[in-house]
Amino acid sequence: MIQFVYYDPSIHLMLQDYAVDTDKLYEYQSYSHIGDIIFQSINFLHLIGGFALFFHHFVLYYKLRYIRHYTLYNVISLIPLTFVHLLMFNWAPINFVKTTFSRNYTNYIQPPINLFLVEYRFFPLIALFAIGIMIFNVFKYKSIEAHYSSINIITKKKIDTASLGVKAFTHAIKNHLLAIRSEAEYLQEKFADDEDALYSLKLMINSCETSFQSIDEANHKLKHITLNMKATSLAVPIEKAIDRFHAKSMDATIHYKQPSRDIMVYIDEEHFHEAIHNILKNSVEAVAHRKGDIWINIKEIGQWGTVTIVDNGTGIAAENVDEIFTPFFSTKPTITNWGIGLSFCHKVITGHGGKIEVTSEKGKSTQFDILLPLFKRV
């Protein structure tokens, strides 16, 4: 606003008339030149400071894909706006506002005609070009977001489809498992004196029980989820999930540093805790063969509360990264691993209005990033 007033032509005319009447034209021109330098310096400092903050934010949160893309496209969109800003508050005021004095005649300084691209008739075209670049970048950013959204929609459809199919599948397979268990129990009674037979039959019964548990778990995780949301510190469900692993003997070291202050989010604590537990379970399995490490970090970034879980395990092949949230997809097919856990995580986190992203390098590491909207107190 000060610059707006300062560069108003009527203000300059008034000051110039006063300077001429009081024989202080030289002082007026000197102070006017100093004012130009001050305002231009302030403008440059604002621009440099703003872009420095964007760059700092980009580097600091580079590993968070959503934040990285959001920052990058903001910067690209602001570059042409910055160019227009420099024209408006640097070249334009000096050429169109400043006046020279000739008695009984007000004469504006003629713009230098050798600067073809910034000649005043091209200024509207430059402004339109800058706006065009901004619109293009917004469109490009939206198209990338739409791509990730479509992946989420496809994943959600796969989960919903799987939840329907698994009901019919589990009903049929449970009947077969019940028959196997019943026959095994009958044979236990018939061959009560045969230790080898009893040992094999016990394994069969235990296998049936494990299968029942896996089926129930699949049904539970794929069924419709009702979220009971409340304001909760993000650290609470994270620490609960960590405690569940610390209670077991495992071949992994979890590194977690409690945040200095509460990061409040609006979540269903039980479901979110279960989702974190599933991700940690995958990380523990990935590092088990090498007694590796798992790092958990909680941060507040803009309007998001973020959870980052990194392990130095076996990693995920590039062609499988986009498939890991698909129901029944697993790179570790076992009788107890049906590939349901990460589908459940995706369903819970997107149900909270959040985002879950994974980046991995085969043989080196895997990183899960979870973003949840912060709870804002009114």
PDB file of N, CA, C and O in Angstrom, residues 239-267:
ATOM      1  N   GLU A 239       2.358 -45.374  19.062  1.00  0.00           N
ATOM      2  CA  GLU A 239       3.039 -45.980  20.212  1.00  0.00           C
ATOM      3  C   GLU A 239       2.381 -47.296  20.624  1.00  0.00           C
ATOM      4  O   GLU A 239       3.053 -48.224  21.067  1.00  0.00           O
ATOM      5  N   LYS A 240       1.055 -47.375  20.469  1.00  0.00           N
ATOM      6  CA  LYS A 240       0.368 -48.648  20.761  1.00  0.00           C
ATOM      7  C   LYS A 240       0.853 -49.749  19.828  1.00  0.00           C
ATOM      8  O   LYS A 240       1.099 -50.884  20.252  1.00  0.00           O
ATOM      9  N   ALA A 241       0.974 -49.412  18.540  1.00  0.00           N
ATOM     10  CA  ALA A 241       1.428 -50.403  17.558  1.00  0.00           C
ATOM     11  C   ALA A 241       2.862 -50.829  17.849  1.00  0.00           C
ATOM     12  O   ALA A 241       3.199 -52.015  17.746  1.00  0.00           O
ATOM     13  N   ILE A 242       3.717 -49.881  18.230  1.00  0.00           N
ATOM     14  CA  ILE A 242       5.112 -50.206  18.564  1.00  0.00           C
ATOM     15  C   ILE A 242       5.167 -51.120  19.784  1.00  0.00           C
ATOM     16  O   ILE A 242       5.931 -52.090  19.820  1.00  0.00           O
ATOM     17  N   ASP A 243       4.339 -50.828  20.787  1.00  0.00           N
ATOM     18  CA  ASP A 243       4.316 -51.639  22.010  1.00  0.00           C
ATOM     19  C   ASP A 243       3.925 -53.091  21.706  1.00  0.00           C
ATOM     20  O   ASP A 243       4.417 -54.021  22.349  1.00  0.00           O
ATOM     21  N   ARG A 244       3.040 -53.279  20.743  1.00  0.00           N
ATOM     22  CA  ARG A 244       2.640 -54.655  20.381  1.00  0.00           C
ATOM     23  C   ARG A 244       3.832 -55.448  19.856  1.00  0.00           C
ATOM     24  O   ARG A 244       3.950 -56.651  20.107  1.00  0.00           O
ATOM     25  N   PHE A 245       4.733 -54.791  19.160  1.00  0.00           N
ATOM     26  CA  PHE A 245       5.915 -55.484  18.634  1.00  0.00           C
ATOM     27  C   PHE A 245       6.987 -55.643  19.699  1.00  0.00           C
ATOM     28  O   PHE A 245       7.707 -56.635  19.713  1.00  0.00           O
ATOM     29  N   HIS A 246       7.096 -54.655  20.577  1.00  0.00           N
ATOM     30  CA  HIS A 246       8.097 -54.768  21.642  1.00  0.00           C
ATOM     31  C   HIS A 246       7.755 -55.904  22.595  1.00  0.00           C
ATOM     32  O   HIS A 246       8.628 -56.432  23.286  1.00  0.00           O
ATOM     33  N   ALA A 247       6.478 -56.262  22.649  1.00  0.00           N
ATOM     34  CA  ALA A 247       6.074 -57.365  23.531  1.00  0.00           C
ATOM     35  C   ALA A 247       6.501 -58.717  22.967  1.00  0.00           C
ATOM     36  O   ALA A 247       6.458 -59.728  23.655  1.00  0.00           O
ATOM     37  N   LYS A 248       6.888 -58.731  21.691  1.00  0.00           N
ATOM     38  CA  LYS A 248       7.318 -59.977  21.050  1.00  0.00           C
ATOM     39  C   LYS A 248       8.836 -59.966  20.880  1.00  0.00           C
ATOM     40  O   LYS A 248       9.465 -58.920  20.864  1.00  0.00           O
ATOM     41  N   SER A 249       9.397 -61.131  20.716  1.00  0.00           N
ATOM     42  CA  SER A 249      10.818 -61.214  20.358  1.00  0.00           C
ATOM     43  C   SER A 249      10.892 -61.143  18.844  1.00  0.00           C
ATOM     44  O   SER A 249      10.250 -61.926  18.151  1.00  0.00           O
ATOM     45  N   MET A 250      11.627 -60.190  18.309  1.00  0.00           N
ATOM     46  CA  MET A 250      11.687 -60.045  16.860  1.00  0.00           C
ATOM     47  C   MET A 250      13.081 -59.643  16.428  1.00  0.00           C
ATOM     48  O   MET A 250      13.861 -59.072  17.193  1.00  0.00           O
ATOM     49  N   ASP A 251      13.369 -59.921  15.164  1.00  0.00           N
ATOM     50  CA  ASP A 251      14.696 -59.646  14.616  1.00  0.00           C
ATOM     51  C   ASP A 251      14.728 -58.277  13.943  1.00  0.00           C
ATOM     52  O   ASP A 251      15.097 -58.152  12.774  1.00  0.00           O
ATOM     53  N   ALA A 252      14.311 -57.253  14.648  1.00  0.00           N
ATOM     54  CA  ALA A 252      14.316 -55.889  14.100  1.00  0.00           C
ATOM     55  C   ALA A 252      14.402 -54.889  15.243  1.00  0.00           C
ATOM     56  O   ALA A 252      13.927 -55.137  16.354  1.00  0.00           O
ATOM     57  N   THR A 253      15.020 -53.744  14.956  1.00  0.00           N
ATOM     58  CA  THR A 253      15.116 -52.666  15.938  1.00  0.00           C
ATOM     59  C   THR A 253      14.271 -51.491  15.451  1.00  0.00           C
ATOM     60  O   THR A 253      14.472 -51.000  14.334  1.00  0.00           O
ATOM     61  N   ILE A 254      13.302 -51.080  16.247  1.00  0.00           N
ATOM     62  CA  ILE A 254      12.435 -49.955  15.888  1.00  0.00           C
ATOM     63  C   ILE A 254      12.978 -48.680  16.516  1.00  0.00           C
ATOM     64  O   ILE A 254      13.187 -48.612  17.734  1.00  0.00           O
ATOM     65  N   HIS A 255      13.232 -47.672  15.684  1.00  0.00           N
ATOM     66  CA  HIS A 255      13.723 -46.376  16.153  1.00  0.00           C
ATOM     67  C   HIS A 255      12.579 -45.365  16.083  1.00  0.00           C
ATOM     68  O   HIS A 255      12.059 -45.078  15.003  1.00  0.00           O
ATOM     69  N   TYR A 256      12.206 -44.870  17.231  1.00  0.00           N
ATOM     70  CA  TYR A 256      11.080 -43.925  17.284  1.00  0.00           C
ATOM     71  C   TYR A 256      11.388 -42.830  18.295  1.00  0.00           C
ATOM     72  O   TYR A 256      11.803 -43.110  19.423  1.00  0.00           O
ATOM     73  N   LYS A 257      11.189 -41.580  17.877  1.00  0.00           N
ATOM     74  CA  LYS A 257      11.387 -40.442  18.771  1.00  0.00           C
ATOM     75  C   LYS A 257      10.057 -39.728  18.921  1.00  0.00           C
ATOM     76  O   LYS A 257       9.457 -39.286  17.943  1.00  0.00           O
ATOM     77  N   GLN A 258       9.613 -39.633  20.173  1.00  0.00           N
ATOM     78  CA  GLN A 258       8.329 -38.985  20.429  1.00  0.00           C
ATOM     79  C   GLN A 258       8.393 -37.506  20.048  1.00  0.00           C
ATOM     80  O   GLN A 258       9.368 -36.823  20.355  1.00  0.00           O
ATOM     81  N   PRO A 259       7.377 -36.979  19.354  1.00  0.00           N
ATOM     82  CA  PRO A 259       7.396 -35.557  18.978  1.00  0.00           C
ATOM     83  C   PRO A 259       7.362 -34.652  20.199  1.00  0.00           C
ATOM     84  O   PRO A 259       6.858 -35.037  21.262  1.00  0.00           O
ATOM     85  N   SER A 260       7.897 -33.446  20.053  1.00  0.00           N
ATOM     86  CA  SER A 260       8.004 -32.516  21.176  1.00  0.00           C
ATOM     87  C   SER A 260       6.648 -31.999  21.637  1.00  0.00           C
ATOM     88  O   SER A 260       6.488 -31.565  22.780  1.00  0.00           O
ATOM     89  N   ARG A 261       5.652 -32.027  20.759  1.00  0.00           N
ATOM     90  CA  ARG A 261       4.307 -31.594  21.146  1.00  0.00           C
ATOM     91  C   ARG A 261       3.270 -32.464  20.437  1.00  0.00           C
ATOM     92  O   ARG A 261       3.571 -33.147  19.458  1.00  0.00           O
ATOM     93  N   ASP A 262       2.059 -32.438  20.964  1.00  0.00           N
ATOM     94  CA  ASP A 262       0.998 -33.263  20.388  1.00  0.00           C
ATOM     95  C   ASP A 262       0.615 -32.765  19.000  1.00  0.00           C
ATOM     96  O   ASP A 262       0.410 -31.561  18.786  1.00  0.00           O
ATOM     97  N   ILE A 263       0.529 -33.695  18.060  1.00  0.00           N
ATOM     98  CA  ILE A 263       0.024 -33.410  16.714  1.00  0.00           C
ATOM     99  C   ILE A 263      -1.373 -34.010  16.654  1.00  0.00           C
ATOM    100  O   ILE A 263      -1.532 -35.232  16.591  1.00  0.00           O
ATOM    101  N   MET A 264      -2.391 -33.166  16.710  1.00  0.00           N
ATOM    102  CA  MET A 264      -3.763 -33.630  16.838  1.00  0.00           C
ATOM    103  C   MET A 264      -4.383 -33.897  15.464  1.00  0.00           C
ATOM    104  O   MET A 264      -4.315 -33.065  14.557  1.00  0.00           O
ATOM    105  N   VAL A 265      -4.958 -35.097  15.336  1.00  0.00           N
ATOM    106  CA  VAL A 265      -5.665 -35.479  14.109  1.00  0.00           C
ATOM    107  C   VAL A 265      -7.028 -36.051  14.498  1.00  0.00           C
ATOM    108  O   VAL A 265      -7.243 -36.448  15.641  1.00  0.00           O
ATOM    109  N   TYR A 266      -7.924 -36.093  13.516  1.00  0.00           N
ATOM    110  CA  TYR A 266      -9.281 -36.574  13.752  1.00  0.00           C
ATOM    111  C   TYR A 266      -9.365 -37.989  13.187  1.00  0.00           C
ATOM    112  O   TYR A 266      -9.486 -38.171  11.978  1.00  0.00           O
ATOM    113  N   ILE A 267      -9.275 -39.002  14.066  1.00  0.00           N
ATOM    114  CA  ILE A 267      -9.152 -40.390  13.590  1.00  0.00           C
ATOM    115  C   ILE A 267      -9.972 -41.354  14.437  1.00  0.00           C
ATOM    116  O   ILE A 267     -10.399 -41.031  15.550  1.00  0.00           O
TER     117      ILE A 267
END
